[in-house]
mmCIF file of C-alpha atoms in Angstrom:
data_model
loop_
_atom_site.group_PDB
_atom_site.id
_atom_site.type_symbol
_atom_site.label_atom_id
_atom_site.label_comp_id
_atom_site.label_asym_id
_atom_site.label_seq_id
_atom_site.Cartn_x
_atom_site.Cartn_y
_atom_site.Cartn_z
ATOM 1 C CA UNK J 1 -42.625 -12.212 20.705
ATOM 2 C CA UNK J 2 -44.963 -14.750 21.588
ATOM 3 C CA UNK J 3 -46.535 -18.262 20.265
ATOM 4 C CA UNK J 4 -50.720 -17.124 19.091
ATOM 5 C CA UNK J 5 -53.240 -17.910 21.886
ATOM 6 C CA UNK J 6 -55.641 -20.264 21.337
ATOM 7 C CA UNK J 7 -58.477 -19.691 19.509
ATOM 8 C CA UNK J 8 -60.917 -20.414 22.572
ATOM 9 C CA UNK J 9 -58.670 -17.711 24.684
ATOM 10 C CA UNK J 10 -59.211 -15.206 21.948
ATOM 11 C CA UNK J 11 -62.447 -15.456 22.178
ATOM 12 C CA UNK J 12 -62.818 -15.260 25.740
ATOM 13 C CA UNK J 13 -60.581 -12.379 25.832
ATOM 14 C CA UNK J 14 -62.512 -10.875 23.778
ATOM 15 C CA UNK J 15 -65.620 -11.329 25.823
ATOM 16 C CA UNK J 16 -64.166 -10.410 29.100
ATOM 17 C CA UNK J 17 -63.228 -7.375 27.725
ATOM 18 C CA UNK J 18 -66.816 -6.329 27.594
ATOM 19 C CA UNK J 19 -67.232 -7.367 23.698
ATOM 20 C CA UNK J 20 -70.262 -8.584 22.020
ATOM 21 C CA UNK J 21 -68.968 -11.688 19.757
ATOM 22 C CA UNK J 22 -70.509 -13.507 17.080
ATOM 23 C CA UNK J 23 -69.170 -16.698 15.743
ATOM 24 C CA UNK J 24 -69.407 -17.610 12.211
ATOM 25 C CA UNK J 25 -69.370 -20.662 11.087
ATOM 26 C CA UNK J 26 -65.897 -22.949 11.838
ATOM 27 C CA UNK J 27 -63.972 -19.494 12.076
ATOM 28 C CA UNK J 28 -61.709 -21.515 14.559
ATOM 29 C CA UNK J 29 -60.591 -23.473 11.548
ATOM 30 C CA UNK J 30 -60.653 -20.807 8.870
ATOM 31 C CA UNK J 31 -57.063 -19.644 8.251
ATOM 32 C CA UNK J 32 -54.252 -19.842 5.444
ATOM 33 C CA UNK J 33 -52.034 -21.573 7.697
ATOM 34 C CA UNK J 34 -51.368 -23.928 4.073
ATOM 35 C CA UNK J 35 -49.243 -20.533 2.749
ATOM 36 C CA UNK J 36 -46.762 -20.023 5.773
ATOM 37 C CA UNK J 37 -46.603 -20.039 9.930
ATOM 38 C CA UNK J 38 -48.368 -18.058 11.891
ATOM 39 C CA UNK J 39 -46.543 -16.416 15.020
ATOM 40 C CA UNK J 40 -44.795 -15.437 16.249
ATOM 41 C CA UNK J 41 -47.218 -12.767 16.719
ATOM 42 C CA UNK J 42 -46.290 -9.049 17.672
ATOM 43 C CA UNK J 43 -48.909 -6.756 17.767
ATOM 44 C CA UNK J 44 -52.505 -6.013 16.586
ATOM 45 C CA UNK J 45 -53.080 -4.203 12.691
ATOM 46 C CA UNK J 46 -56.781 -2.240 12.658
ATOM 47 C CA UNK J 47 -58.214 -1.746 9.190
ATOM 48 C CA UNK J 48 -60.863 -0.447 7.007
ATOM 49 C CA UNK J 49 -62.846 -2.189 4.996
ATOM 50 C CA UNK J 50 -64.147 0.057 1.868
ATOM 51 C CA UNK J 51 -67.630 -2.052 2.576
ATOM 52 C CA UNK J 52 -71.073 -0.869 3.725
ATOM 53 C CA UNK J 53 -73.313 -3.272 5.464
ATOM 54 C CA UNK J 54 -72.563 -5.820 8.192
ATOM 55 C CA UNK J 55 -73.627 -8.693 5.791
ATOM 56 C CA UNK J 56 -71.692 -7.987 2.986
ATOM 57 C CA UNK J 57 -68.874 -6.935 5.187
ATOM 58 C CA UNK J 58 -68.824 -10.051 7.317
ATOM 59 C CA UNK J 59 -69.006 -12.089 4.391
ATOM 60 C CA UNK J 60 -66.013 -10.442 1.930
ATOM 61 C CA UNK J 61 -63.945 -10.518 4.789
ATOM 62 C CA UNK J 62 -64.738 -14.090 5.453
ATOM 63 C CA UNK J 63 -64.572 -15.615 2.217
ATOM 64 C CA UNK J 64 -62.110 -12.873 0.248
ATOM 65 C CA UNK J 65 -62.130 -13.011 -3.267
ATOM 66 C CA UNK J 66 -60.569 -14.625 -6.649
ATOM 67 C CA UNK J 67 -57.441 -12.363 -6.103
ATOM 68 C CA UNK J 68 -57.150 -12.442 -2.164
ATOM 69 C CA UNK J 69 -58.895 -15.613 -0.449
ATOM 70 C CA UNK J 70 -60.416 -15.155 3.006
ATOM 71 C CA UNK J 71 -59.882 -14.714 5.885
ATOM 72 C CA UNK J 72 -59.201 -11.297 5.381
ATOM 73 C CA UNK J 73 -59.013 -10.831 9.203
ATOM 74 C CA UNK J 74 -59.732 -12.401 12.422
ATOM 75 C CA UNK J 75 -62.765 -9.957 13.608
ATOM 76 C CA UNK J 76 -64.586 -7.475 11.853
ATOM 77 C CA UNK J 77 -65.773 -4.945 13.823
ATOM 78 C CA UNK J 78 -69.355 -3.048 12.252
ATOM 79 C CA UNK J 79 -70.627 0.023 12.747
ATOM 80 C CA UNK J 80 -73.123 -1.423 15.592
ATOM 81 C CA UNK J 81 -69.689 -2.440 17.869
ATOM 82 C CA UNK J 82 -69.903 -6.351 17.565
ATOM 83 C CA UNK J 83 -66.853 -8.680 16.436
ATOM 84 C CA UNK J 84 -67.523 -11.002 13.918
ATOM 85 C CA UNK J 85 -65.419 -14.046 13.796
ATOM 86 C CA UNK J 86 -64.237 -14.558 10.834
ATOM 87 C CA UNK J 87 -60.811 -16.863 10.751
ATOM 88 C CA UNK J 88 -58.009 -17.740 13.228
ATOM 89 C CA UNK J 89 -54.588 -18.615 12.100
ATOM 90 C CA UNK J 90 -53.056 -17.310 9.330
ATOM 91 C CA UNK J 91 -54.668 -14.580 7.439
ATOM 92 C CA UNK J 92 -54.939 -12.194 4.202
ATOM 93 C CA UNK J 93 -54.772 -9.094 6.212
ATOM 94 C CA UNK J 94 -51.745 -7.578 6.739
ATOM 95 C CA UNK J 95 -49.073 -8.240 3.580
ATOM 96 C CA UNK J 96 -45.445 -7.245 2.778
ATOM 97 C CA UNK J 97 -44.538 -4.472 5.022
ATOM 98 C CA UNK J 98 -41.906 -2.550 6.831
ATOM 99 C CA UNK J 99 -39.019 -4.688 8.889
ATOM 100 C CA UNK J 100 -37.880 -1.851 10.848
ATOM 101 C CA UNK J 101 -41.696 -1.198 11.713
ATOM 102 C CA UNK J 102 -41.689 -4.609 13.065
ATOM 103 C CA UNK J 103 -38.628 -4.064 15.173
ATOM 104 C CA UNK J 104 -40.454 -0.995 16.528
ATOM 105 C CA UNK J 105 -43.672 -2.792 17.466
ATOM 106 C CA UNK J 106 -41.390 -5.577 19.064
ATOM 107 C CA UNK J 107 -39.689 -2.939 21.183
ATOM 108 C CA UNK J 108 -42.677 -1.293 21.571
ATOM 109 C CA UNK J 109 -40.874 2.312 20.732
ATOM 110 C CA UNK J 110 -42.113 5.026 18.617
ATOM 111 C CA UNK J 111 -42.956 3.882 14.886
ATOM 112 C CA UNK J 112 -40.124 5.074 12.024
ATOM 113 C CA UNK J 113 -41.986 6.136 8.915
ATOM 114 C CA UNK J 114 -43.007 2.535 6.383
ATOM 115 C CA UNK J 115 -40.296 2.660 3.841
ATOM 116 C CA UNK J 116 -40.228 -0.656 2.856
ATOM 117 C CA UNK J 117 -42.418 -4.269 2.047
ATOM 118 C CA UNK J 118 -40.015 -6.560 3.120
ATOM 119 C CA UNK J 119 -41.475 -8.563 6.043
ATOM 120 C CA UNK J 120 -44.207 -11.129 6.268
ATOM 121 C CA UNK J 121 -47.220 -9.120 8.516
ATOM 122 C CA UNK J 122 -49.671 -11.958 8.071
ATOM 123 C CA UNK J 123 -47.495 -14.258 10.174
ATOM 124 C CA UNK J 124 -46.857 -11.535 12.994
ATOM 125 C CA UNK J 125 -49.911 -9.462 13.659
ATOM 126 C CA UNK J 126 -53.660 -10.011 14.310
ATOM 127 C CA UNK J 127 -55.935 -8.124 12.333
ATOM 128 C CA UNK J 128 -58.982 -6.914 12.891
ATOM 129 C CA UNK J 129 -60.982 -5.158 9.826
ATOM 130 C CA UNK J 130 -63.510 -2.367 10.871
ATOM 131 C CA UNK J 131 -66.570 -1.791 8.620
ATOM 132 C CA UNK J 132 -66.221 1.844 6.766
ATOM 133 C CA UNK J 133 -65.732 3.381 3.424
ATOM 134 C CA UNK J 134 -62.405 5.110 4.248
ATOM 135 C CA UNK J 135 -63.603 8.021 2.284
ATOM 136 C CA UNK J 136 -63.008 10.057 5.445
ATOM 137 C CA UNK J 137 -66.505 11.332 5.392
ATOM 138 C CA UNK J 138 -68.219 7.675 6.755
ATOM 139 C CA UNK J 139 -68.444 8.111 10.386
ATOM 140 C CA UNK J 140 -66.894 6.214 13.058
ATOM 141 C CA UNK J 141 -69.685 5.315 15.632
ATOM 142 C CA UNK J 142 -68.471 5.690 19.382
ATOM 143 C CA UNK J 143 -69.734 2.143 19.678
ATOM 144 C CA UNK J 144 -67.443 0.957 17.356
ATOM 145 C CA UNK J 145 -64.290 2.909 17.950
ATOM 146 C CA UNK J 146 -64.455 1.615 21.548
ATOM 147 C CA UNK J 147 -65.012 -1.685 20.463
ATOM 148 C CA UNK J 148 -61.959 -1.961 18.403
ATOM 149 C CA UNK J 149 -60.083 0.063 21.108
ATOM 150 C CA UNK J 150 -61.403 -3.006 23.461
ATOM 151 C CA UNK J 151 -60.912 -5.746 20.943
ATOM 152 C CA UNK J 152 -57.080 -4.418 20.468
ATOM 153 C CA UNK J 153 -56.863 -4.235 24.736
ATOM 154 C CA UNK J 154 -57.875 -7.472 24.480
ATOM 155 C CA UNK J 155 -55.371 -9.012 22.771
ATOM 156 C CA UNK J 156 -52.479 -6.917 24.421
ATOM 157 C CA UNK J 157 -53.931 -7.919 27.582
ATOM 158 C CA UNK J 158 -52.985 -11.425 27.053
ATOM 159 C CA UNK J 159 -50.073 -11.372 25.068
ATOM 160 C CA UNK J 160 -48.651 -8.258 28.031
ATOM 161 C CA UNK J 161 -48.014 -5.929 25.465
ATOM 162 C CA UNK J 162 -48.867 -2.016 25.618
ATOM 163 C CA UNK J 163 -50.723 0.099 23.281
ATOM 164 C CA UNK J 164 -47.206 0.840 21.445
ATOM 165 C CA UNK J 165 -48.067 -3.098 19.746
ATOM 166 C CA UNK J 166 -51.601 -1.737 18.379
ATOM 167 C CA UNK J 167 -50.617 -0.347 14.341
ATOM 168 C CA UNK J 168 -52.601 0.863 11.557
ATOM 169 C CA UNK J 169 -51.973 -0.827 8.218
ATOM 170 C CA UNK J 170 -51.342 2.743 6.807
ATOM 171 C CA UNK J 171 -48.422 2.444 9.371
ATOM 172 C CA UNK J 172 -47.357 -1.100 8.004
ATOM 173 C CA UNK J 173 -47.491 -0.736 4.255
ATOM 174 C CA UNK J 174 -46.598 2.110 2.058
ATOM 175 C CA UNK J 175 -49.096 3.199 -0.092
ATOM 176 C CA UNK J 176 -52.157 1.948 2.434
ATOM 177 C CA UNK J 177 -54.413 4.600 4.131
ATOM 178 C CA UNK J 178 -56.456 2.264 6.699
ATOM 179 C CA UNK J 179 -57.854 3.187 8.683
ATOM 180 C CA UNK J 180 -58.759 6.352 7.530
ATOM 181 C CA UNK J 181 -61.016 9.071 9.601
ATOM 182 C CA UNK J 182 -58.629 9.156 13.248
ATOM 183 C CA UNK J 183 -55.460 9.486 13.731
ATOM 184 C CA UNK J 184 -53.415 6.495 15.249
ATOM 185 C CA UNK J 185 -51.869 8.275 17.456
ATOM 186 C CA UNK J 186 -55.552 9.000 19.633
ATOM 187 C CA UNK J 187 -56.312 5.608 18.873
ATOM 188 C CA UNK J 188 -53.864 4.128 20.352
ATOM 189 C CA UNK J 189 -54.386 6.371 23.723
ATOM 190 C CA UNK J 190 -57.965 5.176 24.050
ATOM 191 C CA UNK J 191 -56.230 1.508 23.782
ATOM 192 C CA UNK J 192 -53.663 2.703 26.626
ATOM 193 C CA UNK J 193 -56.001 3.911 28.702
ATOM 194 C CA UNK J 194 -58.426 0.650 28.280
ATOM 195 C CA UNK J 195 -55.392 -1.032 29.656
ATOM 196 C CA UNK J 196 -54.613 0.702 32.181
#
């Protein structure tokens, strides 16, 4: 378990990890800490997005909608391998979800199938949403699976956790399929070996 870094860290973590970053607008700011804590935080929850084109994208997942107010995420990754900075705090990302998944991430053991939405994942995981229809016929760009294999790295790198604290919401929630197109399982090798 640990307290969130700070937004400048996250940034810079980002960066050193090799990551081209854009800032928009007060995205330090941005957050739904108003509906509950944030932290402590536990691992990193990749997404997909069901969007096509980095403007739209950025912007839904920025601003949300009548039924689910943004952020959506912290970053959203696009097809061309940058982070956009959306929020930092508290976000609309993750929902109700599995305890006993948590427990796994926190032990950083093998994940036991999502049975259950019991648990808070907004307050415990960052969340990073990746542009792509999640039809499972939109590509995934190199460029962009490395960058969300760096952006994850990036964030275990400060907090010292391994790949085993890297989850796909499809692993959090039942009834969620993100991200769809790779398995978890290789994703979360390419994270490993990013780390070392």
């Amino acid at each position: 378990m640990s307290a969130p870094m700070s937004a400048d860290r996250f940034i810079n973590a980002l960066r050193n990890e090799g990551l081209t970053v854009v800032e928009v607008g007060a995205w330090r700011t941005h957050n739904r800490n108003h509906k509950g804590p944030w932290g402590p935080v536990n691992g990193v929850m990749i997404h997909h997005t069901v969007t096509h084109g980095t403007a739209f994208t950025v912007a839904l997942c920025r601003d949300g909608d009548e039924d689910l107010p943004g952020p959506l995420c912290h970053g959203v990754i696009t097809k061309d391998g940058r982070v956009h900075l959306v929020g930092y705090g508290r976000a609309n990302h993750a929902g109700a979800g599995d305890s006993d998944v948590l427990a796994a991430v926190i032990a950083e053991k093998r994940l036991p199938p999502d049975r259950h939405a019991d648990t808070d994942g907004n307050r415990h995981f960052y969340g990073f949403e990746c542009e792509n229809l999640g039809d499972g016929d939109d590509p995934w760009p190199e460029v962009q699976l490395d960058a969300m294999a760096r952006a994850a790295a990036a964030v275990c790198r400060v907090h010292g956790w391994t790949e085993r604290s890297v989850i796909g919401h499809l692993e959090w929630k039942p009834g969620k399929i993100d991200p769809k197109g790779f398995p978890m399982d290789a994703f979360r090798a390419r994270v490993g070996e990013r780390l070392g």
